[in-house]
Coordinates of C-alpha atoms and ligand atoms in Angstrom, one line a residue:
M32 CA 78.4 -56.5 -17.4
K33 CA 78.9 -56.6 -13.6
L34 CA 81.1 -59.6 -12.9
L35 CA 82.2 -61.4 -9.7
V36 CA 85.7 -62.9 -10.1
T37 CA 86.5 -65.4 -7.3
G38 CA 90.2 -65.9 -6.8
G39 CA 90.9 -62.7 -8.7
A40 CA 94.2 -62.2 -6.8
G41 CA 95.7 -65.4 -8.1
Y42 CA 97.6 -66.0 -11.4
V43 CA 94.8 -66.9 -13.8
G44 CA 92.1 -65.0 -11.9
S45 CA 94.1 -61.7 -11.9
V46 CA 94.8 -61.9 -15.6
C47 CA 91.1 -62.6 -16.3
A48 CA 90.0 -59.8 -14.0
A49 CA 92.4 -57.4 -15.8
R50 CA 91.1 -58.5 -19.2
M51 CA 87.5 -58.0 -18.0
V52 CA 88.3 -54.5 -16.8
E53 CA 90.1 -53.7 -20.1
S54 CA 87.0 -54.9 -21.9
G55 CA 84.8 -52.4 -20.0
H56 CA 83.2 -54.7 -17.5
E57 CA 82.7 -53.8 -13.8
V58 CA 84.6 -56.3 -11.7
V59 CA 84.4 -57.3 -8.1
V60 CA 87.1 -59.7 -6.8
V61 CA 86.6 -62.0 -3.9
D62 CA 89.7 -63.6 -2.6
D63 CA 90.9 -64.7 0.9
L64 CA 94.5 -63.9 -0.1
S65 CA 95.6 -67.4 1.2
T66 CA 97.6 -67.9 -2.0
G67 CA 96.8 -64.8 -4.0
H68 CA 98.5 -61.4 -3.7
I69 CA 96.8 -58.1 -2.9
D70 CA 98.9 -56.3 -5.5
A71 CA 97.7 -58.7 -8.2
V72 CA 94.2 -57.3 -8.0
P73 CA 93.8 -55.1 -11.0
D74 CA 93.2 -51.4 -10.6
G75 CA 89.5 -50.6 -10.9
C76 CA 88.3 -53.8 -9.2
R77 CA 86.6 -53.7 -5.8
L78 CA 88.3 -56.3 -3.6
V79 CA 86.3 -58.3 -1.0
Q80 CA 88.9 -60.1 1.2
A81 CA 87.0 -63.0 2.6
D82 CA 86.3 -66.7 2.4
L83 CA 84.1 -67.4 -0.6
A84 CA 81.9 -69.8 1.3
D85 CA 81.0 -67.1 3.8
V86 CA 80.3 -64.2 1.4
A87 CA 79.0 -65.9 -1.8
D88 CA 75.4 -65.4 -0.7
P89 CA 75.5 -61.7 0.4
L90 CA 77.7 -60.8 -2.5
L91 CA 75.5 -62.3 -5.2
A92 CA 72.4 -60.7 -3.5
E93 CA 73.8 -57.4 -4.8
G94 CA 73.0 -58.6 -8.3
F95 CA 75.6 -59.7 -10.9
D96 CA 75.5 -60.5 -14.6
G97 CA 78.0 -63.3 -14.2
V98 CA 80.5 -65.1 -12.0
L99 CA 84.0 -66.3 -13.0
H100 CA 85.0 -68.9 -10.5
F101 CA 88.8 -69.3 -10.1
A102 CA 89.2 -69.6 -6.3
A103 CA 90.7 -73.0 -5.5
K104 CA 93.5 -74.9 -4.0
S105 CA 95.6 -76.2 -6.9
L106 CA 98.6 -78.1 -5.7
V107 CA 98.5 -81.7 -6.9
A108 CA 100.9 -83.1 -4.3
E109 CA 99.3 -81.1 -1.4
S110 CA 95.9 -82.5 -2.5
M111 CA 97.1 -86.0 -2.0
A112 CA 98.5 -85.2 1.5
D113 CA 95.7 -83.1 2.7
P114 CA 92.4 -84.1 0.9
A115 CA 90.2 -82.3 3.4
K116 CA 91.7 -78.9 2.4
Y117 CA 90.6 -79.7 -1.2
W118 CA 87.2 -81.2 -0.7
A119 CA 86.2 -78.3 1.7
G120 CA 88.2 -75.5 0.0
N121 CA 87.2 -76.5 -3.6
V122 CA 84.0 -78.5 -3.5
L123 CA 82.1 -77.2 -0.4
A124 CA 82.9 -73.5 -1.3
S125 CA 81.8 -74.1 -4.9
V126 CA 78.5 -75.6 -3.8
R127 CA 77.9 -72.5 -1.6
L128 CA 78.6 -70.4 -4.6
L129 CA 76.2 -72.4 -6.8
D130 CA 73.5 -72.1 -4.1
A131 CA 73.9 -68.4 -4.2
V132 CA 73.9 -68.2 -8.0
Q133 CA 70.7 -70.1 -8.0
R134 CA 69.1 -68.2 -5.2
H135 CA 69.8 -64.8 -6.6
G136 CA 69.2 -65.6 -10.3
T137 CA 72.8 -64.9 -11.5
P138 CA 72.5 -65.7 -15.2
R139 CA 76.0 -66.9 -16.1
L140 CA 78.9 -68.9 -14.5
V141 CA 82.3 -69.7 -16.0
F142 CA 84.3 -72.2 -14.1
S143 CA 88.1 -72.8 -14.1
S144 CA 88.3 -76.5 -14.6
T145 CA 91.5 -78.5 -15.5
A146 CA 93.0 -81.1 -17.7
A147 CA 93.7 -83.0 -14.5
V148 CA 90.1 -84.3 -14.6
Y149 CA 91.2 -86.7 -17.4
G150 CA 94.0 -88.5 -15.6
E151 CA 96.1 -90.7 -17.8
P152 CA 94.5 -90.4 -21.3
D153 CA 93.7 -93.2 -23.7
Q154 CA 94.1 -90.9 -26.7
V155 CA 96.1 -87.8 -27.4
P156 CA 95.0 -85.0 -28.3
I157 CA 92.4 -85.3 -25.6
P158 CA 88.8 -84.5 -26.6
E159 CA 86.1 -83.4 -24.1
S160 CA 84.4 -86.8 -24.6
A161 CA 87.5 -88.6 -23.1
P162 CA 86.8 -90.6 -19.9
T163 CA 87.4 -88.6 -16.7
R164 CA 89.6 -90.6 -14.4
P165 CA 91.5 -88.1 -12.3
T166 CA 94.7 -89.4 -10.7
S167 CA 94.8 -86.7 -8.0
T168 CA 92.5 -85.4 -5.3
Y169 CA 92.9 -82.0 -6.9
G170 CA 91.5 -83.3 -10.3
A171 CA 88.8 -85.2 -8.5
T172 CA 87.5 -82.1 -6.7
K173 CA 87.5 -80.1 -9.9
L174 CA 85.5 -82.9 -11.6
A175 CA 83.1 -83.0 -8.7
I176 CA 82.5 -79.3 -9.2
D177 CA 81.9 -79.8 -12.9
H178 CA 79.2 -82.4 -12.0
A179 CA 77.6 -80.1 -9.5
I180 CA 77.5 -77.3 -12.1
T181 CA 75.8 -79.5 -14.6
S182 CA 73.1 -80.4 -12.0
Y183 CA 72.5 -76.8 -10.9
A184 CA 72.6 -75.3 -14.4
T185 CA 70.1 -77.7 -15.9
A186 CA 67.8 -77.7 -12.8
H187 CA 67.8 -73.9 -12.4
G188 CA 68.3 -72.6 -15.9
F189 CA 71.5 -70.5 -15.7
A190 CA 74.1 -70.6 -18.3
A191 CA 77.4 -72.4 -17.4
V192 CA 80.7 -73.1 -19.0
S193 CA 83.6 -75.1 -17.7
L194 CA 87.0 -74.4 -19.3
R195 CA 89.5 -77.2 -18.9
Y196 CA 92.9 -75.6 -19.0
F197 CA 96.0 -77.5 -20.0
N198 CA 99.4 -75.9 -18.9
V199 CA 98.9 -72.2 -18.5
A200 CA 102.0 -70.1 -19.1
G201 CA 103.2 -66.6 -19.8
A202 CA 102.1 -63.3 -18.2
H203 CA 99.8 -60.4 -19.0
G204 CA 101.8 -57.2 -18.3
R205 CA 102.2 -56.9 -14.6
F206 CA 100.0 -60.0 -13.9
G207 CA 101.8 -63.3 -13.8
E208 CA 102.6 -66.4 -12.0
R209 CA 104.2 -66.2 -8.5
H210 CA 103.2 -69.0 -6.1
T211 CA 104.6 -69.2 -2.6
T212 CA 105.2 -72.9 -3.2
E213 CA 106.3 -73.0 -6.8
T214 CA 105.9 -76.4 -8.5
H215 CA 105.4 -75.4 -12.1
L216 CA 108.1 -76.0 -14.7
I217 CA 108.5 -72.6 -16.4
P218 CA 108.6 -70.4 -13.3
I219 CA 111.0 -72.8 -11.7
V220 CA 113.3 -72.7 -14.7
L221 CA 113.1 -68.9 -14.8
Q222 CA 114.1 -68.8 -11.1
V223 CA 117.3 -70.6 -12.1
A224 CA 117.9 -67.9 -14.7
L225 CA 117.3 -65.2 -12.0
G226 CA 119.8 -66.9 -9.7
Q227 CA 117.1 -67.8 -7.2
R228 CA 117.8 -71.6 -7.7
D229 CA 120.9 -73.4 -8.6
E230 CA 119.3 -75.9 -11.1
V231 CA 116.1 -77.4 -12.4
K232 CA 115.4 -81.1 -11.8
I233 CA 113.9 -82.9 -14.7
Y234 CA 111.4 -85.4 -13.3
G235 CA 112.2 -88.5 -15.4
T236 CA 113.8 -89.1 -18.7
D237 CA 112.4 -92.6 -19.2
W238 CA 108.9 -91.6 -20.2
P239 CA 107.4 -93.1 -23.5
T240 CA 107.9 -89.8 -25.4
E241 CA 110.4 -88.8 -28.1
D242 CA 113.1 -87.4 -25.8
G243 CA 112.0 -89.4 -22.7
T244 CA 110.7 -86.3 -20.8
C245 CA 107.0 -85.5 -20.2
V246 CA 105.1 -83.6 -22.9
R247 CA 102.6 -80.9 -22.1
D248 CA 100.4 -78.5 -24.1
Y249 CA 101.2 -74.9 -23.0
I250 CA 98.6 -72.1 -23.4
H251 CA 99.3 -68.4 -23.0
V252 CA 97.4 -66.9 -20.0
T253 CA 96.1 -64.0 -22.1
D254 CA 94.6 -66.4 -24.7
L255 CA 93.0 -68.2 -21.8
A256 CA 91.5 -65.0 -20.4
D257 CA 90.1 -64.2 -23.9
A258 CA 88.4 -67.6 -23.9
H259 CA 86.6 -66.6 -20.6
L260 CA 85.2 -63.5 -22.3
L261 CA 84.0 -65.5 -25.2
A262 CA 82.5 -68.1 -22.8
L263 CA 80.5 -65.4 -21.0
E264 CA 79.1 -64.2 -24.4
H265 CA 78.3 -67.6 -25.7
A266 CA 76.9 -69.4 -22.6
V267 CA 73.4 -70.8 -23.1
P268 CA 70.7 -70.7 -20.4
G269 CA 70.1 -74.1 -18.9
E270 CA 73.2 -75.7 -20.4
H271 CA 76.6 -76.5 -19.0
R272 CA 79.1 -76.6 -21.8
I273 CA 82.6 -77.9 -21.3
Y274 CA 85.7 -76.9 -23.4
N275 CA 89.3 -77.9 -23.4
L276 CA 91.8 -75.1 -23.8
G277 CA 95.2 -75.7 -25.2
N278 CA 97.2 -75.2 -28.4
G279 CA 97.1 -78.8 -29.6
T280 CA 100.9 -79.0 -29.6
G281 CA 103.0 -80.8 -27.1
F282 CA 106.4 -79.6 -25.8
S283 CA 108.7 -81.8 -23.8
V284 CA 110.3 -80.7 -20.5
R285 CA 113.7 -80.6 -22.3
Q286 CA 112.2 -78.4 -25.1
V287 CA 110.8 -76.0 -22.4
V288 CA 114.2 -75.8 -20.7
D289 CA 115.9 -75.2 -24.1
T290 CA 113.5 -72.4 -24.9
C291 CA 114.1 -70.8 -21.6
R292 CA 117.8 -71.0 -22.2
E293 CA 117.3 -69.2 -25.6
V294 CA 115.1 -66.5 -24.2
T295 CA 117.1 -65.8 -21.1
G296 CA 120.6 -66.4 -22.5
H297 CA 121.3 -68.2 -19.2
P298 CA 122.8 -71.8 -19.3
I299 CA 120.2 -73.1 -16.8
P300 CA 121.8 -76.2 -15.3
A301 CA 119.5 -79.2 -15.3
T302 CA 119.8 -82.5 -13.6
V303 CA 117.8 -85.7 -14.0
A304 CA 115.6 -86.8 -11.1
G305 CA 113.1 -89.6 -10.6
R306 CA 109.6 -89.4 -11.9
R307 CA 107.1 -87.2 -10.0
P308 CA 104.2 -89.4 -8.8
G309 CA 101.0 -88.8 -10.6
D310 CA 102.5 -87.2 -13.7
P311 CA 101.0 -88.5 -17.0
A312 CA 103.5 -88.9 -19.8
T313 CA 101.7 -86.7 -22.4
L314 CA 98.8 -84.3 -22.1
V315 CA 97.8 -82.4 -25.2
A316 CA 94.4 -80.8 -25.8
A317 CA 91.9 -81.2 -28.6
S318 CA 90.4 -77.7 -28.5
E319 CA 88.4 -77.8 -31.7
R320 CA 85.1 -77.5 -29.8
A321 CA 86.2 -74.1 -28.2
Q322 CA 87.3 -72.9 -31.6
A323 CA 84.0 -73.9 -33.3
D324 CA 81.5 -72.9 -30.6
L325 CA 83.2 -69.9 -29.0
G326 CA 85.2 -68.6 -32.1
W327 CA 88.3 -68.8 -29.8
K328 CA 91.7 -68.9 -31.5
P329 CA 94.9 -68.7 -29.5
E330 CA 96.8 -65.6 -30.7
R331 CA 100.0 -66.4 -28.8
P332 CA 100.6 -70.1 -29.5
T333 CA 104.4 -70.2 -29.5
L334 CA 106.4 -71.3 -26.5
E335 CA 108.9 -68.5 -27.2
T336 CA 106.1 -65.8 -26.6
M337 CA 104.9 -67.5 -23.4
V338 CA 108.5 -67.8 -22.0
T339 CA 109.4 -64.3 -23.1
D340 CA 106.3 -62.8 -21.4
A341 CA 106.9 -64.9 -18.2
W342 CA 110.6 -63.8 -18.2
T343 CA 109.7 -60.1 -18.5
F344 CA 107.3 -60.5 -15.6
A345 CA 109.8 -62.5 -13.5
R346 CA 112.5 -59.8 -14.0
L347 CA 110.0 -57.0 -13.2
T348 CA 108.7 -58.5 -10.0
P349 CA 111.5 -60.2 -8.0
R350 CA 111.2 -57.7 -5.2
V351 CA 107.5 -58.1 -5.0
R352 CA 107.9 -61.8 -5.2
R353 CA 110.3 -61.9 -2.2
S354 CA 108.4 -59.4 -0.1
S355 CA 105.0 -61.0 -0.5
D356 CA 106.0 -64.7 -0.4
Ligands
UFG555 N1 108.6 -80.7 -14.1 C1 110.0 -81.0 -14.0 N2 110.7 -80.3 -13.0 C2 110.1 -79.3 -12.2 C3 108.7 -79.1 -12.4 C4 108.0 -79.8 -13.4 O1 110.5 -81.8 -14.7 O2 110.8 -78.7 -11.4 C5 107.9 -81.4 -15.1 C6 106.7 -82.2 -14.6 O3 107.1 -83.4 -14.1 C7 105.8 -82.2 -15.8 C8 106.1 -80.9 -16.5 O4 107.3 -80.5 -16.0 O5 106.1 -83.3 -16.6 C9 105.0 -79.9 -16.3 O6 104.9 -79.8 -14.9 P1 104.0 -78.6 -14.2 O7 104.1 -78.8 -12.7 O8 104.5 -77.3 -14.7 O9 102.6 -78.8 -14.7 P2 101.6 -80.1 -14.6 O10 101.6 -80.6 -16.0 O11 102.0 -81.0 -13.6 O12 100.3 -79.4 -14.1 C10 99.5 -78.6 -14.8 C11 98.7 -77.7 -13.9 C12 97.9 -78.4 -12.9 C13 97.0 -79.3 -13.6 C14 97.7 -80.1 -14.6 C15 96.7 -80.9 -15.5 O13 99.6 -76.8 -13.3 O14 97.2 -77.5 -12.1 O15 98.5 -79.4 -15.5 O16 97.4 -81.9 -16.2 F1 96.4 -80.1 -12.7

């Protein structure tokens, strides 16, 4: 298939683009490189460095078999401070993309949605039927795009799938997580092990969880990429299907830090800080729907594997990280 990957220079987008190339697909990446890295675009992909909203129409006019849409602003705290950046950057750009998909008859779209659309859940594990009450502007913009996709897919007959990721972790060879502003737990902890930070702050030890720290469902980025391939195959014309992607197992912040200590052999000093605003106590996915409909099964479900792969990546790329950040 000829595939357009938006945001293919970012963490999840680059891994998915690499996986698509490995599977024999022709991949064009569109990325404005505002948060992505040029060296993260996999070999064999054509890179169009541009704002998606500007180029979606002329690009899709070339004729594509599918679009994988990752391009987005994705910092929860920033989304609360600067909502315009998120409504314009995420929602307006996505509507431009949907207009182009419809106009040029692109048959398939897979969208990178998020567990952040659910907000504080009533039940855990969280099924796709759970109420969507995002607690951040970031989550609200992703939910708005999900709604727009439903309208466009049903009105215009293309096949659409939204994948709601829980906490993505790990790396796929030379493709991994390196954000200029790092807020995610595992990369921050590994920066301590690399000597780039003195300590990790644990945001709250008074949560209603077993050890008092927040619990999250971590999913290996390669397993996530494989779900995108399956979503492309199983997408149904005129339908917008939504799937949660996680392992169905929660790990606390303390468990993550302990696993990083075991994998790296570094003591990783940790101090207790106050709660981070907007954090739900526990987020764990019910992913049975993806397993049943897509035949998806996570092949790398252990935290050890995810941390080991992220650690290999972090040690291989510190020079790249410093020069490009
Ligand atoms: N945490 C710390 N210290 C840190 C960083 C994080 O204690 O230095 C804690 C957080 O408070 C949270 C947990 O580690 O309890 C995981 O935090 P991350 O920032 O790694 O991930 P989030 O669960 O906040 O966010 C992830 C995605 C978001 C998405 C969200 C959906 O990264 O894009 O899941 O719930 F919106």
